[in-house]
Coordinates of C-alpha atoms in Angstrom, one line a residue:
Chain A
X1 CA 0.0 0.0 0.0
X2 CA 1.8 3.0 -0.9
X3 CA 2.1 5.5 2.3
X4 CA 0.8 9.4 1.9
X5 CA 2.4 12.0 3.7
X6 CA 1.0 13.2 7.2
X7 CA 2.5 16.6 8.0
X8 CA 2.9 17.5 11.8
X9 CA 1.5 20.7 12.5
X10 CA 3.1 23.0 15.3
X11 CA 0.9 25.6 16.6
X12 CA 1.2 28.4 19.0
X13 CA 2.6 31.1 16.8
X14 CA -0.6 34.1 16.2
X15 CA 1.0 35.7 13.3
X16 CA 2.8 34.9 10.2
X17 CA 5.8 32.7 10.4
X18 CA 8.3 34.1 8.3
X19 CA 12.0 32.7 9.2
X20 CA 13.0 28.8 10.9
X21 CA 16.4 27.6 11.3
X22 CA 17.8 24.6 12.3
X23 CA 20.8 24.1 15.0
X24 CA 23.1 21.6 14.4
X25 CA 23.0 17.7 15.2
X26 CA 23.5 18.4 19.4
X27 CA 23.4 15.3 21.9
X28 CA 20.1 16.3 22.8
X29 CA 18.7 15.9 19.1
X30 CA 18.6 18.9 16.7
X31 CA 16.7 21.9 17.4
X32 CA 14.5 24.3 15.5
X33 CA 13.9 28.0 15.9
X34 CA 10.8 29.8 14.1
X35 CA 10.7 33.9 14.0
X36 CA 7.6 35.1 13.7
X37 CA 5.3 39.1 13.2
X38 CA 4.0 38.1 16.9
X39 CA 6.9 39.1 18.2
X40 CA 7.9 36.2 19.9
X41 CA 10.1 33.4 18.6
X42 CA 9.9 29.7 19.7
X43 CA 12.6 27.0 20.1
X44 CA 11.2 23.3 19.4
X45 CA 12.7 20.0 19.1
X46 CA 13.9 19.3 15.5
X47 CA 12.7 15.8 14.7
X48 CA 9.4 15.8 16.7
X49 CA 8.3 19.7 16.9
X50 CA 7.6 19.9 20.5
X51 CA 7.4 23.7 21.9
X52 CA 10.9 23.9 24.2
X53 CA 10.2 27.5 25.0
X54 CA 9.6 30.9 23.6
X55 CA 12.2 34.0 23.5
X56 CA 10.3 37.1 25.6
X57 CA 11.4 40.2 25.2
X58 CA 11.1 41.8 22.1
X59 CA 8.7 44.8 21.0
X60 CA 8.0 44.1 17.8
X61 CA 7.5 41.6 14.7
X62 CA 10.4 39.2 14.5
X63 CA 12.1 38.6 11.2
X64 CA 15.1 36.7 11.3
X65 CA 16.1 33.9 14.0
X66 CA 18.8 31.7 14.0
X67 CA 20.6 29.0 16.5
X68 CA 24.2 28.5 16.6
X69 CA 25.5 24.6 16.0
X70 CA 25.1 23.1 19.0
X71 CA 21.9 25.0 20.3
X72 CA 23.2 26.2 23.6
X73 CA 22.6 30.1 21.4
X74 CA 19.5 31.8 19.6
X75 CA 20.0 35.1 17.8
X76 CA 16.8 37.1 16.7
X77 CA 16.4 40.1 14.2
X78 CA 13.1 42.2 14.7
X79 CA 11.1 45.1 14.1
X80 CA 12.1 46.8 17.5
X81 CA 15.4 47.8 15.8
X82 CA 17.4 45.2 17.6
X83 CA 18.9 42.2 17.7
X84 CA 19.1 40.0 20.4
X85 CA 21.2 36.7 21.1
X86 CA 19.7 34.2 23.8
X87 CA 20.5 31.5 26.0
X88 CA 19.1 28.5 24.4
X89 CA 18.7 26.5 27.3
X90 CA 17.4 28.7 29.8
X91 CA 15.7 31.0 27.3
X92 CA 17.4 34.3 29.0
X93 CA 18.4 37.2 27.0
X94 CA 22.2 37.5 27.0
X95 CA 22.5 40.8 24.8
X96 CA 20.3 43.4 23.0
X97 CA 22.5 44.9 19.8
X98 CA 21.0 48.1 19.0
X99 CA 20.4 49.2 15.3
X100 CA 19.1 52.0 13.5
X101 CA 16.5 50.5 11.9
X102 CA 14.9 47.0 11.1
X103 CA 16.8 44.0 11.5
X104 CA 16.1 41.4 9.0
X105 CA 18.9 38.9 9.4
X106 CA 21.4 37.2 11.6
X107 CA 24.1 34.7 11.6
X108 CA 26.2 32.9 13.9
X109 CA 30.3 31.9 13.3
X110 CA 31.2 28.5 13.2
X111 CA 32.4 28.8 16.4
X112 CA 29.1 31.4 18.1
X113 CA 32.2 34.1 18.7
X114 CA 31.1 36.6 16.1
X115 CA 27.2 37.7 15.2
X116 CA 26.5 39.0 11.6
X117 CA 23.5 41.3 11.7
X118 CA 21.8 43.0 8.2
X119 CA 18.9 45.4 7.6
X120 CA 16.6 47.8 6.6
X121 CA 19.8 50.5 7.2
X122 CA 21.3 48.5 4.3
X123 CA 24.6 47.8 6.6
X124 CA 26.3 44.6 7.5
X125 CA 27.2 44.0 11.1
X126 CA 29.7 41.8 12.5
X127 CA 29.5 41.8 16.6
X128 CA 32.5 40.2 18.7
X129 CA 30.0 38.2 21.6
X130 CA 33.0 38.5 23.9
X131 CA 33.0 41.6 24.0
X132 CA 29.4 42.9 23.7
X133 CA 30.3 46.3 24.8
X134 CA 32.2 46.9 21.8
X135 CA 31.2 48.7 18.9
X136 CA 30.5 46.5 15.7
X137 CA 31.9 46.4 12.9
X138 CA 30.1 47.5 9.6
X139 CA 29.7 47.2 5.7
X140 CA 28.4 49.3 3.5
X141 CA 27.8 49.0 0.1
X142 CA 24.0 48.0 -0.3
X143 CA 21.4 50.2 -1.5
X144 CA 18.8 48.9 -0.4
X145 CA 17.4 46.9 2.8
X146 CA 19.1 43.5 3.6
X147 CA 17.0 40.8 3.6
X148 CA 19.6 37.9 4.0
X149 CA 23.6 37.6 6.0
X150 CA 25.4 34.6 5.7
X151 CA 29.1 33.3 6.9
X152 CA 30.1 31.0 4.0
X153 CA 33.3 29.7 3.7
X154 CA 34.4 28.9 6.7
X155 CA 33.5 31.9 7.9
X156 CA 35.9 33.8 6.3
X157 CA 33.5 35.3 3.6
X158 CA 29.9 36.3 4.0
X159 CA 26.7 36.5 1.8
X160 CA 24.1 39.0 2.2
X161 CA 21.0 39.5 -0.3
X162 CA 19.3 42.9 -0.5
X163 CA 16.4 43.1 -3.0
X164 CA 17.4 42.6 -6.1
X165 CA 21.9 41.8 -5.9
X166 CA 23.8 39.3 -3.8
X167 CA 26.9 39.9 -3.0
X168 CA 29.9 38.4 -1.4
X169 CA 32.2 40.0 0.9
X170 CA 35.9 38.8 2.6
X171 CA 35.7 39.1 6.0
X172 CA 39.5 40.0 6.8
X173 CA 38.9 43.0 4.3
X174 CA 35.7 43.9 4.4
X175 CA 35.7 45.0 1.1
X176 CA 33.3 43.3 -1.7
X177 CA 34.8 40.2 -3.6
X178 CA 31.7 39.9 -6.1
X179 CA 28.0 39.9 -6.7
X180 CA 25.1 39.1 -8.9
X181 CA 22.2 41.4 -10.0
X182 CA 18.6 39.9 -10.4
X183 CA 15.8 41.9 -12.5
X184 CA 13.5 40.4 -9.9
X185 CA 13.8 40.7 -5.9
X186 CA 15.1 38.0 -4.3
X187 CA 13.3 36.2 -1.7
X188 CA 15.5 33.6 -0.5
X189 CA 19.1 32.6 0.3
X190 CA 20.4 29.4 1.3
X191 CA 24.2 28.1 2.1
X192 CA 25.0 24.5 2.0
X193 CA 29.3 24.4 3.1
X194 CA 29.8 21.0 2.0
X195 CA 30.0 21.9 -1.8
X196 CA 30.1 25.5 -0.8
X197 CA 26.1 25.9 -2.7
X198 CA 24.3 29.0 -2.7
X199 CA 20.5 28.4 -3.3
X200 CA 18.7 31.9 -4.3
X201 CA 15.0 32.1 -5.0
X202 CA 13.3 35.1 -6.9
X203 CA 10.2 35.1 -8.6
X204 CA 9.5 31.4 -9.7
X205 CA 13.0 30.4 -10.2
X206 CA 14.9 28.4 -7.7
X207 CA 18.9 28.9 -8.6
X208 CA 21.7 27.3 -7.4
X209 CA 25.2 29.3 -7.4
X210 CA 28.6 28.8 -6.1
X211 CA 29.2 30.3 -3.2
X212 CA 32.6 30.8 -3.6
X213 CA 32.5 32.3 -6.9
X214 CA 28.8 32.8 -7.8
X215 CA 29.0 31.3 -11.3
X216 CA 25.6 29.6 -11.5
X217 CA 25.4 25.9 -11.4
X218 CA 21.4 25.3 -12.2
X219 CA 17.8 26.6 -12.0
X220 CA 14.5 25.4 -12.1
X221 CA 11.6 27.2 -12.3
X222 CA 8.5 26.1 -9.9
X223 CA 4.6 26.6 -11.1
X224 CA 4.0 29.6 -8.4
X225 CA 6.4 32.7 -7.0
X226 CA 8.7 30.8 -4.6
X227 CA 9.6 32.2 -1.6
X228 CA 12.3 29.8 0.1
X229 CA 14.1 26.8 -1.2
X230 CA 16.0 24.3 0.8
X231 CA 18.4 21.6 -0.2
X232 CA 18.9 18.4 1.3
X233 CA 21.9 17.9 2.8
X234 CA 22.7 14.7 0.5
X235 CA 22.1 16.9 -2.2
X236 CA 19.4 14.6 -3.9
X237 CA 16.4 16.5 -3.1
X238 CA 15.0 20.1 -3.0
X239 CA 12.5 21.7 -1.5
X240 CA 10.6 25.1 -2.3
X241 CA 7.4 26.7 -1.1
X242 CA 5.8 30.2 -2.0
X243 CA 2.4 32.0 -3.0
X244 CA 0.5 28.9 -3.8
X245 CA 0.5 27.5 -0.3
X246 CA 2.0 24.2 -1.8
X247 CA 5.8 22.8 -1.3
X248 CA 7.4 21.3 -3.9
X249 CA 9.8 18.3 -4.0
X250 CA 12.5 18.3 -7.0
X251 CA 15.1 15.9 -8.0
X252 CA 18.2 18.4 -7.6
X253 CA 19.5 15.8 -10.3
X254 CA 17.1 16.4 -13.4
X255 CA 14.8 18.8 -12.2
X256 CA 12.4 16.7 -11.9
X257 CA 9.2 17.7 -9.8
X258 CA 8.6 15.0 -7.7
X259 CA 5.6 15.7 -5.5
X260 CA 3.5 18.8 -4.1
X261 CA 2.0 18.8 -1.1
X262 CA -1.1 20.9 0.0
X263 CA -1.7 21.7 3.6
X264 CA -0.7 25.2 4.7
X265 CA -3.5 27.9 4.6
X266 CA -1.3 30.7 2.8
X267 CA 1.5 31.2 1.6
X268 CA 5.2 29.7 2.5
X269 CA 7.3 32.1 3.9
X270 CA 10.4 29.8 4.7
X271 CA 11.5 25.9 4.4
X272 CA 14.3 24.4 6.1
X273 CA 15.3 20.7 5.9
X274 CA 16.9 19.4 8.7
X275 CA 20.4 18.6 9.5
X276 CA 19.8 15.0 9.5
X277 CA 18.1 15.6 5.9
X278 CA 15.1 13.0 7.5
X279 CA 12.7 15.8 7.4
X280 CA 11.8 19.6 6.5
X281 CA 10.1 22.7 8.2
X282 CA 8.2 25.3 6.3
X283 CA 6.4 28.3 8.0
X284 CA 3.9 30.2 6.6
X285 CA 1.3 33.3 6.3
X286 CA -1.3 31.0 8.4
X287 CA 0.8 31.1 11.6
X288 CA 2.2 27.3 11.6
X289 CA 5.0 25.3 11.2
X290 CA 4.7 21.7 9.7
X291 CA 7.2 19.8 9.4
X292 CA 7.3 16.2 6.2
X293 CA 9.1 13.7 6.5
X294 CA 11.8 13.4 3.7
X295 CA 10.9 9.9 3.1
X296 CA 7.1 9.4 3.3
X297 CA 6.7 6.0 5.3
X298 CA 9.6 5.9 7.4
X299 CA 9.5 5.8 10.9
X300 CA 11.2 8.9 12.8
X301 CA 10.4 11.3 15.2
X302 CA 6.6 11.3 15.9
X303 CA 6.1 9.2 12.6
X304 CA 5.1 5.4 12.7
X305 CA 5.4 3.8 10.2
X306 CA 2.9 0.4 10.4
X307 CA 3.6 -2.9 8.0
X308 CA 0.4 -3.9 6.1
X309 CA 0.3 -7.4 8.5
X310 CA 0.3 -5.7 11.9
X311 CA -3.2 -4.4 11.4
X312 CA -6.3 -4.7 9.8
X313 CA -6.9 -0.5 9.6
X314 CA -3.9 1.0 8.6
X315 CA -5.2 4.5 9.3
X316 CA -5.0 4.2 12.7
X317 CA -2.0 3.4 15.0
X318 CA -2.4 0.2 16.8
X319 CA -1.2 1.8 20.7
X320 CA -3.6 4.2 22.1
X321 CA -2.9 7.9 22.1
X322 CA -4.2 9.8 25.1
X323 CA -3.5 13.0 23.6
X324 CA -5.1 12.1 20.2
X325 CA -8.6 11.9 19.5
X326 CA -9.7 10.1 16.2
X327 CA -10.9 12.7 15.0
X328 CA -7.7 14.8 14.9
X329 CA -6.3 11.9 13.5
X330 CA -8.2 11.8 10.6
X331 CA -8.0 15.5 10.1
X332 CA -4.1 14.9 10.2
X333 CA -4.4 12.9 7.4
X334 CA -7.4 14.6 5.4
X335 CA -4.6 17.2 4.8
X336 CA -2.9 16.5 2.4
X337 CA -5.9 16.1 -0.4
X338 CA -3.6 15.3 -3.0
X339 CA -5.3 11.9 -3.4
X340 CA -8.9 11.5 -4.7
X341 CA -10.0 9.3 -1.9
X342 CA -8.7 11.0 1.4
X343 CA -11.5 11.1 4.0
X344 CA -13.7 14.4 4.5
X345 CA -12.6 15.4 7.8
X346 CA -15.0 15.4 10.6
X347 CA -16.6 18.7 12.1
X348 CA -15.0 19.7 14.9
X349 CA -17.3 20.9 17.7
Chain B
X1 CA -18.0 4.9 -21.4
X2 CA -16.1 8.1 -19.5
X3 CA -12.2 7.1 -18.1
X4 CA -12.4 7.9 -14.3
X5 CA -9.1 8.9 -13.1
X6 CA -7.6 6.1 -11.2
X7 CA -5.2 7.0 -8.0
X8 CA -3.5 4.3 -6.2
X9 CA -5.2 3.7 -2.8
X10 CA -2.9 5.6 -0.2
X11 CA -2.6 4.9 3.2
X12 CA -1.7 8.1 5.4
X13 CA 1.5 7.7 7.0
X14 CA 0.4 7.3 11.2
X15 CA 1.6 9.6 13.9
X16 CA 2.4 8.8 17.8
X17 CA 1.0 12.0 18.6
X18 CA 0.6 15.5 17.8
X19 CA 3.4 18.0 18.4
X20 CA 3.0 19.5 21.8
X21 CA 2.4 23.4 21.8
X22 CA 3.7 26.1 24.1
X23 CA 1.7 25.2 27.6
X24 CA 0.0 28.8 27.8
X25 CA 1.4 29.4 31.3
X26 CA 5.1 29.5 30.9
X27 CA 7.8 30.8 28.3
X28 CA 9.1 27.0 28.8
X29 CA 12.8 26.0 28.9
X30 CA 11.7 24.0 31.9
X31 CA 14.0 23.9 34.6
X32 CA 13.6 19.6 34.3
X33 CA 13.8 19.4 30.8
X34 CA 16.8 17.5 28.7
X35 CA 19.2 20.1 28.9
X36 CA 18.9 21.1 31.9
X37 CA 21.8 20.8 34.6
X38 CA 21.3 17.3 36.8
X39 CA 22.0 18.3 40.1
X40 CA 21.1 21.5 41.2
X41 CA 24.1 24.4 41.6
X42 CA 24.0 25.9 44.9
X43 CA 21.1 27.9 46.1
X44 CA 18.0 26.9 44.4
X45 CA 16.8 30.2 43.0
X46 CA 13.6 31.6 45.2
X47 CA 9.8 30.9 43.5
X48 CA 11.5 27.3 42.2
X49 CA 9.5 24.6 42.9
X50 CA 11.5 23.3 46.3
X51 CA 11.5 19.3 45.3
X52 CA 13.8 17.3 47.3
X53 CA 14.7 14.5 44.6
X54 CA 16.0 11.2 46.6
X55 CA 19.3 9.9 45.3
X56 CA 17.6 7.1 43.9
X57 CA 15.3 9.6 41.7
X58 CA 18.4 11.4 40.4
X59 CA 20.2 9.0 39.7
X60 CA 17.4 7.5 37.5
X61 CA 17.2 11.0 36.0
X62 CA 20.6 10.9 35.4
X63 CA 20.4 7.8 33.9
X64 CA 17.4 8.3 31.8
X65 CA 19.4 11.2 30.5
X66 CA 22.6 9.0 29.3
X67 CA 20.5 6.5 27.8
X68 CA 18.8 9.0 26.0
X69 CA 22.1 10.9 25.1
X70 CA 23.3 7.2 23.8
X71 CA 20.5 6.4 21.7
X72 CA 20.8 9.8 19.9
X73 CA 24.5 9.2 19.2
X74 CA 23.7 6.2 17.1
X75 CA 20.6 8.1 15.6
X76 CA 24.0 10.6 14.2
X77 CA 25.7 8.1 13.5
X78 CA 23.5 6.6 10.9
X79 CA 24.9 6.3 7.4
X80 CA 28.8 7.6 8.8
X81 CA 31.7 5.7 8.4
X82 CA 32.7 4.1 12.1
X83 CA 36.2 2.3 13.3
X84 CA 35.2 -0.7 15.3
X85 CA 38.3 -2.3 17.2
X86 CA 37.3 -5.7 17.6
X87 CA 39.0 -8.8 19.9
X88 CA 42.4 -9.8 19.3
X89 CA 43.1 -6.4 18.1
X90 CA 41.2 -6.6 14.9
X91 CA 40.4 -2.8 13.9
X92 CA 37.6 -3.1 10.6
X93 CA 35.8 0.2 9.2
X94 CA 32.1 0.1 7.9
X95 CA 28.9 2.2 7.5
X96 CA 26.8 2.0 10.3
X97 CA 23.0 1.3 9.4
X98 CA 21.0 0.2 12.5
X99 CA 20.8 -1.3 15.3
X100 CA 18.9 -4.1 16.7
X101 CA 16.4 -3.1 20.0
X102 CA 18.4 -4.4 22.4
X103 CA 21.6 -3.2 21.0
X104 CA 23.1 -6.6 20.5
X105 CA 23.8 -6.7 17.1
X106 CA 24.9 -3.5 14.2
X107 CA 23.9 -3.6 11.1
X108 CA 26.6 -2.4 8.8
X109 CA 27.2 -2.3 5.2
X110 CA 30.7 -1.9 3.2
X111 CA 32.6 -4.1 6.3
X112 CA 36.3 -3.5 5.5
X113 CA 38.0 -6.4 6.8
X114 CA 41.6 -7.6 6.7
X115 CA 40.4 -10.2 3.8
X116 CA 38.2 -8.3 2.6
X117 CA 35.0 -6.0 2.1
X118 CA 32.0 -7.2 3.5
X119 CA 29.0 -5.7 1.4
X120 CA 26.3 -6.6 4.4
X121 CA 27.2 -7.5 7.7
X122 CA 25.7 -8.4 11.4
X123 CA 28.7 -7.2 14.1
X124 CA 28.0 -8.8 17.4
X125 CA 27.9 -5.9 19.8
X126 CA 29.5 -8.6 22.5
X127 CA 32.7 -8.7 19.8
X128 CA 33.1 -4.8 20.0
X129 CA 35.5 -3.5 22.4
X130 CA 34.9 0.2 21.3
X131 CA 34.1 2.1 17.7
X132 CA 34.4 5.9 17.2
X133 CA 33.1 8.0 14.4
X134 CA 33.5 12.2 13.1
X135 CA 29.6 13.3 12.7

């Protein structure tokens, strides 16, 4: 019997989710970190999307968030003008950076010493954490806001996207090395380090680029205006949401598109796969994360997967569930409508 | 006669549970969960919850914890390459698949052996003195 997916939905967000990062593979699992306009972002555990805790403190929508590798740090970007890193495990604030405008983005070193910060003041910041008292230090060179920072190569080189160039800057120098004008704004910006891969999204295309010289590699282009694009980490598999409320699944190989999945009520603001490449997170307009599994069928995390002799109904798991009625079982699985004969969901008192 | 669209029957895939949400009360990070530190440092911190675990309790914490900790080391190592130094001094390299529920047995594939490579093999845990992989 062939499996369908069943995403996991994580609520609790009130607003649009409009950034998710992934920590590293820690020895407490892999984390995830979703920013979102409420103003307050939330840590979860990676593979199963349980709520850890949520970051209090900031004033305003919250644009960017990131972790550094082994989770023990959270940075967030937001409207308030600052940006503010965080003790993962506690949840405390450790430091507010003060900008001069909106901050959009924000980037850990390898090594969590050094915090890259970008804008609506269309400068690049790069703050020493040991010594938060110090002043930053900034690029300029952007004219206009910056949606997207990155370290790349091995941190000695970053990447930041404003609307409509990428461009890629030495660290040591500060100085720009190249960069790549789009006639569309870009909405997306991705670094892979092993194989050094830049994956940039604008309008419907999804691109891939060097990262250390920006030559393109490939593109495809998706049915609907794509908004993030992530690749696996085996580099078989892409994924890509946008406007249509659907994520894609390509071959990274041919191009191929091999499935779509309905199931978020708006639009896809950002995908992520995981570090483990088992499964990916998008967040979207409607104020959820889901998270699908990378290989539909497999048991991980809170998926199960049943063989076809173990039970008689297949729909529903054999040990019983406390937490889960039937009925939110079957609404799980209504979902994803792709097939003709998935079951009408039940009215929910 | 009209063609009706024919889709394979498709099962969805089944879920434990739900993912839990935030609790509504708290900003989380509980003070008990995972990460937290085992034994308390010094002065618990007024307003906390005053629980006086018994050594027996913390030490099943604390081993709840390593067990957990273990069993997410060979999640990372699926799919890695992993030195396994065997008996006798017998050092073989292989990529680590699964392992069995009890942990008595890894399942490894590309078993490089002194005569040979192994395309599939079983390795006795009770054989393996100690293996080591880079995640």
């Amino acid at each position: 019997m062939a499996m369908r997916q069943t995403p996991l939905t994580c609520s609790g967000h009130t607003r649009p989710v409009v950034d998710l990062a992934f920590s590293g593979i820690t020895p407490y699992g892999y984390f995830l970190i979703s920013a979102c306009k409420d103003g307050k972002p939330m840590l979860r555990q990676g593979d199963t999307g349980d709520w850890i805790g949520t970051f209090l403190g900031h004033k305003g929508a919250v644009w960017g968030a990131t972790l550094n590798k082994d989770a023990t740090k959270a940075a967030t970007a937001a409207a308030d003008f600052t940006a503010k890193v965080w003790d993962a495990v506690s949840g405390d604030e450790l430091m507010t950076l003060a900008h001069k405008h909106i901050v959009k983005t924000v980037d850990f070193t390898q090594d969590s010493n050094y915090l890259l910060t970008g804008g609506q003041d269309k400068l690049l910041r790069i703050y020493d954490l040991n010594k938060p008292e110090a002043e930053p230090k900034e690029i300029s060179g952007h004219t206009s806001g910056i949606k997207k920072a990155l370290w790349c190569s091995e941190d000695k080189q970053i990447l930041s996207a404003d609307d409509k160039t990428v461009r890629l800057w030495d660290h040591a120098t500060m100085t720009e090395v190249k960069s790549l004008t789009f006639n569309m704004s870009v909405s997306s910006m991705e670094y892979i380090p092993e194989g050094e891969i830049l994956v940039i999204t604008y309008g419907r295309s999804i691109a891939f680029h060097s990262a250390v010289s920006l030559d393109p590699i490939k593109s495809f282009e998706a049915p609907a205006t794509i908004n993030s694009a992530s690749l696996h980490p085996e580099k078989e598999f892409l994924v890509a949401g946008g406007e249509d409320f659907k994520l894609y699944k390509y071959d990274y190989n041919s191009g191929e598109e091999l499935e779509s999945y309905k199931g978020h009520f708006g639009p896809i603001h950002c995908v992520r796969f995981s570090p483990d490449g088992e499964l990916y997170a998008s967040g979207s307009e409607d104020g959820t994360l889901r998270l699908w599994q990378t290989v539909v069928g497999k048991t991980y995390g809170l998926w199960k997967c049943v063989l076809p002799e173990d039970s008689g109904e297949l729909a529903k798991p054999k040990i019983s569930f406390p937490e889960t009625t039937e009925e939110e079982l079957e609404e799980i699985a209504s979902e994803n409508s792709d097939s003709i004969y998935s079951s009408t969901p039940e009215v929910k008192a | 006669m009209a063609r009706t669209m024919q889709t394979p029957l498709t099962i969805p895939v089944p879920v434990l549970r739900l993912p839990r949400g935030p609790d509504g009360l708290s900003r989380g990070f509980a003070p008990d969960g995972r990460r937290a530190p085992l034994m308390p440092e010094g002065p618990e911190a007024p307003g906390s919850a005053v629980v006086r675990d018994s050594r027996e309790s913390q030490e099943q914490q604390a081993r709840a914890a390593l067990r957990e900790r273990y069993l997410r080391s060979l999640l990372a190592m699926v799919g890695h390459q992993v030195s396994f130094t065997l008996h006798e001094g017998v050092h073989v390299t292989a990529h680590f698949g699964a392992t069995d529920l009890d942990v008595a047995n890894f399942y490894v594939s590309q078993l490089q052996t002194p005569i040979g490579v192994q395309a599939e093999a079983l390795l006795r845990c009770s054989d393996i003195i100690a293996y080591s992989f880079k995640p």
